[in-house]
């Protein structure tokens, strides 16, 4: 029996123990069907995603002191037809070069090109690479075509039981157990505190709503709602236990239309070190008889009690301040690349794979503050985290564990602009994300300090049935910008049409190769790892699109 089937059985058993009989209350249903069609410049259709989603809430009649017992669910079925309509560009027969092909010279004085194009869907095309990526980037084309149907039961976006117990002192205990998303923080596009659930970036990179791309997990939550106290206007304490088998974030398999940082093609590529002359190696002999796979192996942690993840959050309200203090023990959701030298102290790759992928344990502490300024009629937001145990790769010396500091400063305001709309205010939301690597090394393919700014401006007309918006995101160190204008139109209460676009500029760095030592290199400029310093916006600089989404809600 798989772990997910066992977990589902546990949820049902707990639910039945808490609910003596099903109440006469009707199940509440809602949902939608949707088609999203995107067209990418120079590539044709890049998304033809068809989605059906149903949401339900079933009240259950409880026994004893438990109240408000409900069974809640969100079911989603997705079919992306791009792999049938545009199979020359996307899918197992894709022929596009790897995205990094424009970032560096194709050869050098010592030979080249050194990096092969990634193999699209290696589990359809290359058993060796598929075995190397087992347990991580080993999706086949049908996994991308029907992403919600897999062994992890991802079609269950939510499936949990809620229950509340009123205590004699007026406090409340509430429990939620099942497959769910747990949201810490309030950021958009990029995450700071919101790291309990991994994310599926293959759906549409960073640009879809987080509620649509978080990967649901089997989680138990307990919350003690203390209400007003002598000091605080409201206060509660929550404990979160993610007892699911560890899953990393999905970065997108080579051959998919969306691969954040082009990691999917990078992981299914090879280094053509066999092209280097023997003089480049100690002893004057080239040890490589053929191309070397970039990835040798993936460490996929088995389920065990000590591999589960635990978090605690205390939040409260004090006047115009809403705050939280957070702590979480979890695993790094992005891959850590461990360089594999040919021999100890010899900084050239092993002949059967350049890197192993691992997911180290991480401890996080952080918090958030929301402050409503009455004078400005606006909300200021601050989120910050400090993590211990994360690992970053290095160009010339494997990898390094480093503490990380991340933060976001946000500003939200409803602003009336009479020249554009005399009766309805615009929503203006700005965010500045910052990251600082505390144990920085000059050969890390990242910046010691970096910032990404985002701006959202959204307005409403025609009794809120017409709503244009503009989103801009800028990566300061990569010099890359994404601009996403869109307009929503609700012709009826059931129909919604969204016409949008997504344009990128910048991210045009040129990187040199570093296949031996790279001594004397300036920071952040060597392939094959330099792509990571280009960031998710810069790497996607060839992915300009126009987008049309049609949704019918019921």
XYZ file of C-alpha atoms in Angstrom:
554
model
C 0.000 0.000 0.000
C 1.423 3.405 -0.951
C 1.913 6.046 1.709
C -0.745 8.282 0.134
C -3.348 5.515 0.225
C -2.481 4.890 3.852
C -2.753 8.608 4.627
C -6.137 8.799 2.903
C -7.338 5.908 5.038
C -6.155 7.636 8.209
C -8.060 10.816 7.273
C -11.282 8.921 6.603
C -10.928 6.933 9.828
C -10.400 10.062 11.910
C -13.312 11.746 10.195
C -15.652 8.873 10.875
C -14.600 8.714 14.518
C -15.442 12.396 14.960
C -18.703 12.287 13.028
C -21.265 9.897 14.453
C -23.726 10.469 11.620
C -23.818 12.506 8.457
C -25.995 15.541 9.019
C -29.024 16.342 6.947
C -27.339 19.499 5.680
C -26.782 19.514 1.957
C -23.300 19.348 0.520
C -22.289 22.736 -0.859
C -20.749 22.578 -4.334
C -18.980 25.128 -6.511
C -16.402 24.995 -9.254
C -15.425 25.950 -12.770
C -14.237 24.728 -16.141
C -11.507 26.679 -17.901
C -9.404 26.813 -21.032
C -6.075 28.684 -21.023
C -4.451 29.132 -24.448
C -1.051 30.845 -24.651
C 0.936 31.697 -27.770
C 4.704 32.179 -27.526
C 6.620 34.329 -29.977
C 8.584 32.148 -32.388
C 7.288 28.903 -30.873
C 3.533 28.848 -31.433
C 1.089 27.515 -28.863
C 2.837 27.076 -25.513
C -0.202 26.179 -23.396
C -3.583 24.671 -24.182
C -4.562 23.835 -20.629
C -8.083 22.602 -19.929
C -9.114 22.478 -16.285
C -12.181 21.258 -14.427
C -12.302 22.022 -10.713
C -14.980 21.171 -8.165
C -15.091 22.361 -4.550
C -17.335 20.923 -1.860
C -18.096 21.366 1.826
C -20.077 18.702 3.678
C -21.239 19.462 7.237
C -21.003 16.434 9.522
C -23.026 15.894 12.667
C -20.542 15.486 15.478
C -20.803 13.851 18.861
C -19.516 15.140 22.153
C -17.938 18.585 22.452
C -16.852 18.947 18.824
C -18.659 21.493 16.663
C -18.444 22.760 13.099
C -17.183 19.418 11.821
C -16.929 19.535 8.037
C -15.416 17.517 5.229
C -13.836 19.855 2.695
C -12.474 19.103 -0.741
C -11.142 20.613 -3.947
C -10.832 18.264 -6.915
C -8.965 19.302 -10.061
C -8.484 17.608 -13.410
C -6.119 19.116 -15.991
C -5.307 18.232 -19.568
C -2.673 20.323 -21.372
C -3.128 19.772 -25.097
C 0.041 21.624 -26.103
C 1.843 18.269 -26.280
C -0.622 17.159 -28.954
C -1.137 20.451 -30.805
C 2.513 21.624 -30.903
C 4.535 18.450 -30.500
C 7.419 19.743 -32.627
C 8.207 22.370 -30.006
C 7.083 20.705 -26.762
C 6.877 17.091 -25.637
C 9.073 14.050 -26.036
C 9.895 14.967 -29.663
C 10.806 18.606 -28.918
C 13.729 19.897 -30.950
C 14.479 23.264 -29.337
C 18.049 23.973 -28.200
C 18.607 24.426 -24.490
C 17.804 27.947 -23.330
C 21.380 28.656 -22.291
C 22.701 28.262 -25.822
C 22.682 32.050 -26.264
C 24.544 32.769 -23.022
C 28.072 31.754 -23.929
C 30.392 31.068 -26.852
C 29.629 27.765 -28.535
C 33.304 26.811 -28.393
C 36.559 28.060 -26.953
C 40.283 27.778 -27.489
C 40.206 24.348 -25.878
C 37.206 22.927 -27.728
C 33.444 22.864 -27.370
C 30.563 23.261 -27.214
C 30.752 21.603 -23.822
C 27.094 21.348 -22.803
C 24.743 19.227 -24.881
C 21.110 20.083 -25.350
C 18.886 18.498 -22.710
C 16.994 15.322 -23.599
C 13.224 16.013 -23.705
C 11.337 13.759 -21.272
C 14.284 11.413 -20.667
C 11.972 8.686 -19.353
C 10.518 8.530 -22.872
C 13.847 8.889 -24.673
C 16.886 7.892 -22.571
C 16.650 5.148 -19.914
C 20.088 6.009 -18.523
C 19.202 9.630 -17.792
C 15.780 8.536 -16.520
C 17.446 6.221 -14.002
C 19.840 8.994 -12.946
C 16.882 11.307 -12.265
C 14.753 8.637 -10.595
C 12.444 10.134 -7.995
C 12.738 13.752 -9.091
C 12.765 15.024 -12.698
C 11.635 11.678 -14.108
C 8.235 12.656 -15.515
C 7.133 11.296 -18.857
C 5.022 13.123 -21.413
C 1.722 11.867 -19.994
C 2.695 13.231 -16.572
C 2.906 16.684 -18.169
C -0.213 16.164 -20.261
C -2.288 15.095 -17.203
C -0.369 16.637 -14.268
C -3.045 16.068 -11.623
C -3.205 12.305 -12.058
C -0.228 10.573 -10.484
C 0.739 8.306 -7.597
C 0.592 11.283 -5.197
C -3.128 11.843 -5.921
C -2.586 15.472 -6.898
C -6.124 15.689 -8.275
C -7.009 16.119 -4.577
C -6.079 19.787 -4.256
C -7.710 19.733 -0.826
C -9.280 16.881 1.121
C -9.439 17.475 4.854
C -11.647 17.438 7.923
C -12.165 20.519 10.116
C -13.381 20.370 13.696
C -13.632 22.909 16.525
C -13.934 22.476 20.284
C -15.051 25.278 22.620
C -13.194 25.369 25.921
C -14.712 26.374 29.260
C -12.602 29.568 29.412
C -13.890 30.798 26.044
C -10.859 29.694 24.041
C -11.216 27.423 21.033
C -9.230 24.461 19.757
C -9.515 23.714 16.055
C -8.076 20.818 14.100
C -7.609 20.266 10.396
C -6.209 17.023 9.016
C -5.886 15.856 5.440
C -4.440 16.949 2.149
C -4.155 20.724 2.138
C -2.188 23.892 1.551
C -0.897 25.769 4.586
C -0.269 29.431 3.843
C 2.175 31.445 5.906
C 2.682 35.029 4.799
C 1.036 37.209 2.168
C 3.517 37.605 -0.682
C 2.833 37.229 -4.414
C 5.101 35.732 -7.125
C 7.981 34.980 -4.723
C 7.869 33.264 -1.345
C 9.466 34.187 1.969
C 7.462 32.566 4.818
C 5.169 30.557 2.558
C 7.402 27.459 2.276
C 5.458 24.635 3.934
C 4.122 23.303 0.623
C 6.434 22.828 -2.363
C 5.483 24.530 -5.625
C 4.840 23.245 -9.156
C 6.660 25.784 -11.340
C 6.000 23.678 -14.456
C 2.414 24.976 -14.549
C 3.460 28.537 -15.470
C 6.754 29.356 -13.761
C 6.286 32.078 -11.092
C 3.306 33.745 -12.775
C 0.289 31.659 -11.703
C -1.412 32.291 -8.375
C 0.329 30.429 -5.574
C -2.938 28.726 -4.591
C -2.926 27.084 -8.030
C 0.700 25.918 -8.005
C 1.331 24.870 -4.415
C 1.682 21.094 -4.243
C -0.841 19.875 -1.630
C 0.514 17.774 1.221
C -0.930 15.472 3.886
C -0.789 17.769 6.913
C -2.262 17.979 10.408
C -2.888 21.402 11.957
C -3.911 22.279 15.497
C -4.762 25.854 16.451
C -5.415 27.301 19.911
C -7.459 30.481 19.516
C -7.049 32.518 22.676
C -8.921 35.624 21.558
C -8.288 38.946 23.334
C -5.844 38.872 26.236
C -4.634 41.474 28.655
C -2.094 42.712 26.110
C -3.249 41.639 22.657
C -6.528 42.235 20.869
C -6.325 38.719 19.461
C -3.882 35.842 19.790
C -3.562 32.259 18.601
C -0.969 29.496 18.450
C -0.805 26.957 15.615
C 1.202 23.749 15.206
C 1.675 22.237 11.746
C 2.842 18.673 11.116
C 3.532 17.778 7.499
C 3.519 13.983 7.683
C 3.599 13.442 3.917
C 6.547 11.882 2.132
C 8.968 14.650 1.202
C 8.411 16.203 -2.222
C 10.609 18.921 -3.711
C 9.312 21.742 -5.871
C 8.682 20.740 -9.496
C 10.984 22.825 -11.715
C 9.682 21.430 -15.008
C 11.020 18.539 -17.082
C 12.935 19.135 -20.308
C 10.374 19.226 -23.119
C 7.785 21.096 -21.037
C 6.837 24.617 -22.002
C 7.738 26.035 -18.561
C 11.018 25.111 -16.883
C 12.064 27.599 -14.249
C 15.797 28.389 -14.622
C 15.814 25.828 -17.471
C 16.737 23.358 -14.735
C 14.846 20.494 -16.375
C 16.946 20.594 -19.548
C 20.123 21.232 -17.588
C 19.534 18.122 -15.469
C 18.933 15.964 -18.567
C 22.010 17.213 -20.447
C 25.628 16.047 -20.601
C 29.030 17.688 -20.496
C 31.060 16.964 -23.629
C 34.364 16.831 -21.791
C 35.533 14.172 -24.225
C 36.134 17.097 -26.629
C 38.864 18.551 -24.443
C 42.467 17.790 -25.482
C 44.507 15.642 -23.134
C 46.800 18.523 -22.249
C 43.979 20.052 -20.233
C 44.226 17.261 -17.637
C 46.846 16.259 -15.076
C 49.111 13.672 -16.616
C 48.150 14.746 -20.142
C 45.429 12.119 -20.704
C 41.717 12.783 -21.223
C 39.834 10.340 -18.957
C 36.495 10.831 -20.707
C 35.570 8.374 -23.425
C 32.114 9.877 -23.928
C 29.910 12.731 -22.747
C 29.321 12.844 -18.981
C 25.731 13.138 -17.637
C 25.218 16.291 -15.613
C 23.325 14.352 -12.909
C 24.652 11.097 -11.497
C 21.985 10.416 -8.867
C 19.108 11.971 -6.905
C 18.742 11.448 -3.177
C 15.005 10.854 -2.691
C 14.421 10.644 1.085
C 12.213 7.727 2.102
C 9.238 8.297 4.353
C 10.200 8.070 7.998
C 8.977 9.783 11.124
C 12.194 11.783 11.402
C 11.775 12.874 7.767
C 8.448 14.581 8.459
C 8.312 18.356 8.833
C 7.138 20.377 11.828
C 6.263 24.032 12.246
C 4.807 26.381 14.843
C 3.318 29.859 14.467
C 2.154 32.390 17.020
C 0.170 35.307 15.673
C -1.661 38.176 17.238
C -3.182 41.617 16.863
C -2.056 44.690 18.770
C -3.898 47.838 17.764
C -3.169 48.466 14.080
C -0.434 45.784 14.053
C -0.948 42.168 13.018
C 2.118 40.005 13.593
C 3.371 36.432 13.543
C 6.414 34.556 14.796
C 7.208 31.391 12.845
C 9.547 28.399 13.134
C 9.797 25.448 10.770
C 11.943 22.339 10.412
C 11.766 21.092 6.820
C 13.813 20.003 3.829
C 15.164 22.342 1.174
C 12.654 22.217 -1.695
C 15.103 23.343 -4.382
C 17.884 20.920 -5.342
C 21.343 21.125 -3.850
C 23.981 20.155 -6.438
C 26.908 18.223 -4.968
C 29.902 18.236 -7.315
C 31.527 14.827 -7.876
C 35.281 15.141 -8.497
C 37.185 12.558 -10.490
C 39.408 12.014 -7.454
C 39.886 13.745 -4.100
C 41.339 17.194 -4.666
C 41.021 16.914 -8.452
C 38.535 19.600 -9.601
C 37.302 17.877 -12.769
C 34.045 15.872 -12.933
C 33.684 12.157 -12.336
C 33.249 10.136 -15.502
C 29.735 8.894 -14.622
C 28.115 12.177 -13.606
C 29.003 15.726 -12.616
C 26.555 16.278 -9.727
C 24.433 14.425 -7.207
C 21.164 16.093 -6.183
C 20.331 16.251 -2.475
C 17.696 17.966 -0.344
C 19.241 18.945 3.005
C 17.374 19.603 6.228
C 16.709 23.264 6.989
C 15.684 25.144 10.127
C 13.762 28.386 9.619
C 12.818 31.151 12.003
C 10.983 34.251 10.882
C 8.036 36.501 11.290
C 5.725 39.031 9.744
C 4.218 42.397 10.615
C 1.264 44.084 8.923
C 0.674 47.685 9.942
C -2.379 49.663 8.913
C -1.525 53.360 8.674
C -4.677 55.402 9.217
C -2.934 58.561 8.036
C -2.025 56.952 4.693
C -5.054 54.622 4.574
C -2.598 51.915 3.522
C -1.033 48.702 4.795
C 2.712 48.196 5.192
C 3.928 44.591 5.268
C 7.193 43.045 6.389
C 8.132 39.367 6.225
C 11.528 37.966 7.034
C 13.154 34.557 7.481
C 16.528 33.299 8.637
C 17.391 29.760 7.560
C 20.167 27.448 8.683
C 21.170 24.396 6.652
C 20.507 25.488 3.078
C 23.103 24.536 0.489
C 24.261 26.422 -2.607
C 26.453 25.077 -5.430
C 29.909 26.406 -6.248
C 31.658 26.603 -9.607
C 35.033 25.375 -8.414
C 34.572 23.768 -5.009
C 31.473 21.606 -4.944
C 28.801 23.118 -2.673
C 28.540 24.913 0.648
C 26.073 25.053 3.505
C 25.146 28.645 4.230
C 22.715 30.596 6.363
C 20.298 32.739 4.358
C 18.406 35.930 5.184
C 15.314 36.752 3.128
C 12.780 39.527 3.511
C 10.008 41.359 1.721
C 8.702 44.868 2.297
C 5.196 45.377 0.933
C 2.855 48.322 0.519
C -0.873 48.012 -0.324
C -3.191 50.940 -0.930
C -6.527 51.618 -2.547
C -6.043 54.925 -4.371
C -8.691 56.962 -6.143
C -7.443 58.390 -9.466
C -10.281 60.697 -10.617
C -8.811 61.220 -14.080
C -9.228 57.494 -14.740
C -12.165 56.529 -12.541
C -14.093 58.943 -10.310
C -16.053 56.291 -8.376
C -13.768 53.277 -7.863
C -10.318 53.178 -6.302
C -7.345 51.388 -7.848
C -5.445 48.736 -5.936
C -1.733 49.525 -5.818
C 0.539 46.859 -4.355
C 4.341 47.078 -4.327
C 6.844 44.553 -2.964
C 10.615 44.484 -2.588
C 12.132 41.046 -2.035
C 15.661 40.812 -0.671
C 18.080 37.933 -0.207
C 21.439 37.875 1.567
C 23.846 34.902 1.537
C 25.662 35.005 4.874
C 28.464 32.542 4.067
C 29.081 33.779 0.540
C 31.868 32.500 -1.728
C 32.891 34.244 -4.945
C 32.387 31.095 -7.024
C 28.730 30.686 -6.019
C 26.457 31.132 -9.062
C 24.361 33.649 -7.180
C 24.788 37.153 -5.800
C 25.669 37.838 -2.180
C 22.823 40.353 -2.140
C 19.966 40.599 -4.595
C 16.592 42.306 -4.810
C 13.479 41.756 -6.895
C 10.803 44.430 -7.032
C 7.181 43.882 -8.041
C 4.337 46.294 -8.721
C 0.630 45.547 -9.201
C -1.878 48.175 -10.340
C -5.481 46.995 -10.744
C -8.646 48.935 -11.557
C -12.368 48.267 -12.029
C -15.062 49.628 -14.359
C -18.583 48.708 -15.469
C -19.787 47.756 -11.967
C -16.575 45.752 -11.450
C -17.184 43.627 -14.542
C -14.181 45.047 -16.405
C -10.860 44.924 -14.577
C -7.518 45.737 -16.208
C -4.282 45.246 -14.319
C -0.543 45.595 -14.799
C 2.134 43.504 -13.063
C 5.835 44.386 -13.338
C 8.693 42.405 -11.774
C 12.356 43.441 -11.956
C 15.431 41.446 -10.898
C 18.002 44.127 -10.066
C 21.213 42.075 -10.226
C 20.228 40.052 -13.311
C 18.958 43.208 -15.031
C 15.811 41.355 -16.112
C 12.220 42.592 -16.177
C 8.846 40.906 -16.729
C 5.825 42.999 -17.750
C 2.379 41.370 -17.626
C -0.646 43.486 -18.624
C -4.074 41.845 -18.622
C -7.782 42.643 -18.609
C -10.614 40.591 -17.086
C -14.185 40.822 -18.357
C -17.199 39.251 -16.678
C -20.007 39.323 -19.275
C -22.260 37.389 -16.829
C -21.995 36.109 -13.273
C -20.764 32.752 -14.617
C -18.367 33.693 -17.410
C -14.938 35.320 -17.130
C -12.573 36.111 -19.989
C -8.968 37.172 -19.352
C -6.756 38.524 -22.125
C -3.150 39.085 -21.164
C 0.476 39.120 -22.188
C 3.849 38.429 -20.602
C 6.969 40.149 -21.939
C 10.554 39.855 -20.659
C 13.574 42.050 -21.230
C 17.178 41.732 -20.059
C 18.864 38.612 -18.777
C 21.250 38.679 -21.750
C 24.471 37.901 -19.914
C 27.229 36.005 -21.734
C 29.038 33.404 -19.632
C 32.398 31.717 -20.130
C 33.064 28.046 -19.519
C 34.709 26.667 -16.381
C 35.286 22.964 -16.867
C 38.609 22.655 -15.060
C 39.568 25.032 -12.270
C 38.505 28.531 -13.207
C 41.174 30.087 -11.001
C 41.116 33.860 -11.055
C 37.523 33.978 -12.259
C 35.311 36.914 -11.539
C 32.195 35.941 -9.571
C 29.112 34.412 -11.141
C 30.213 34.119 -14.754
C 30.958 30.457 -15.436
C 28.815 27.778 -17.019
C 27.325 25.295 -16.513
C 26.044 26.868 -13.263
C 26.074 30.551 -14.255
C 22.473 30.299 -15.508
C 21.274 30.405 -11.904
C 22.525 33.981 -11.494
C 20.235 34.993 -14.368
C 17.209 34.263 -12.191
C 13.760 32.989 -13.218
C 12.989 36.149 -15.221
C 16.317 36.408 -17.043
C 16.381 32.723 -17.992
C 12.904 33.076 -19.519
C 13.864 36.036 -21.721
C 12.845 34.092 -24.842
C 9.327 33.338 -23.608
C 7.219 36.376 -24.602
C 3.552 35.338 -24.814
C -0.001 36.460 -25.398
C -2.586 34.669 -23.286
C -6.339 34.057 -23.365
C -8.232 32.315 -20.559
C -11.953 31.534 -20.630
C -13.659 30.313 -17.443
C -17.221 29.208 -16.686
C -18.039 29.049 -12.960
C -20.938 27.205 -11.372
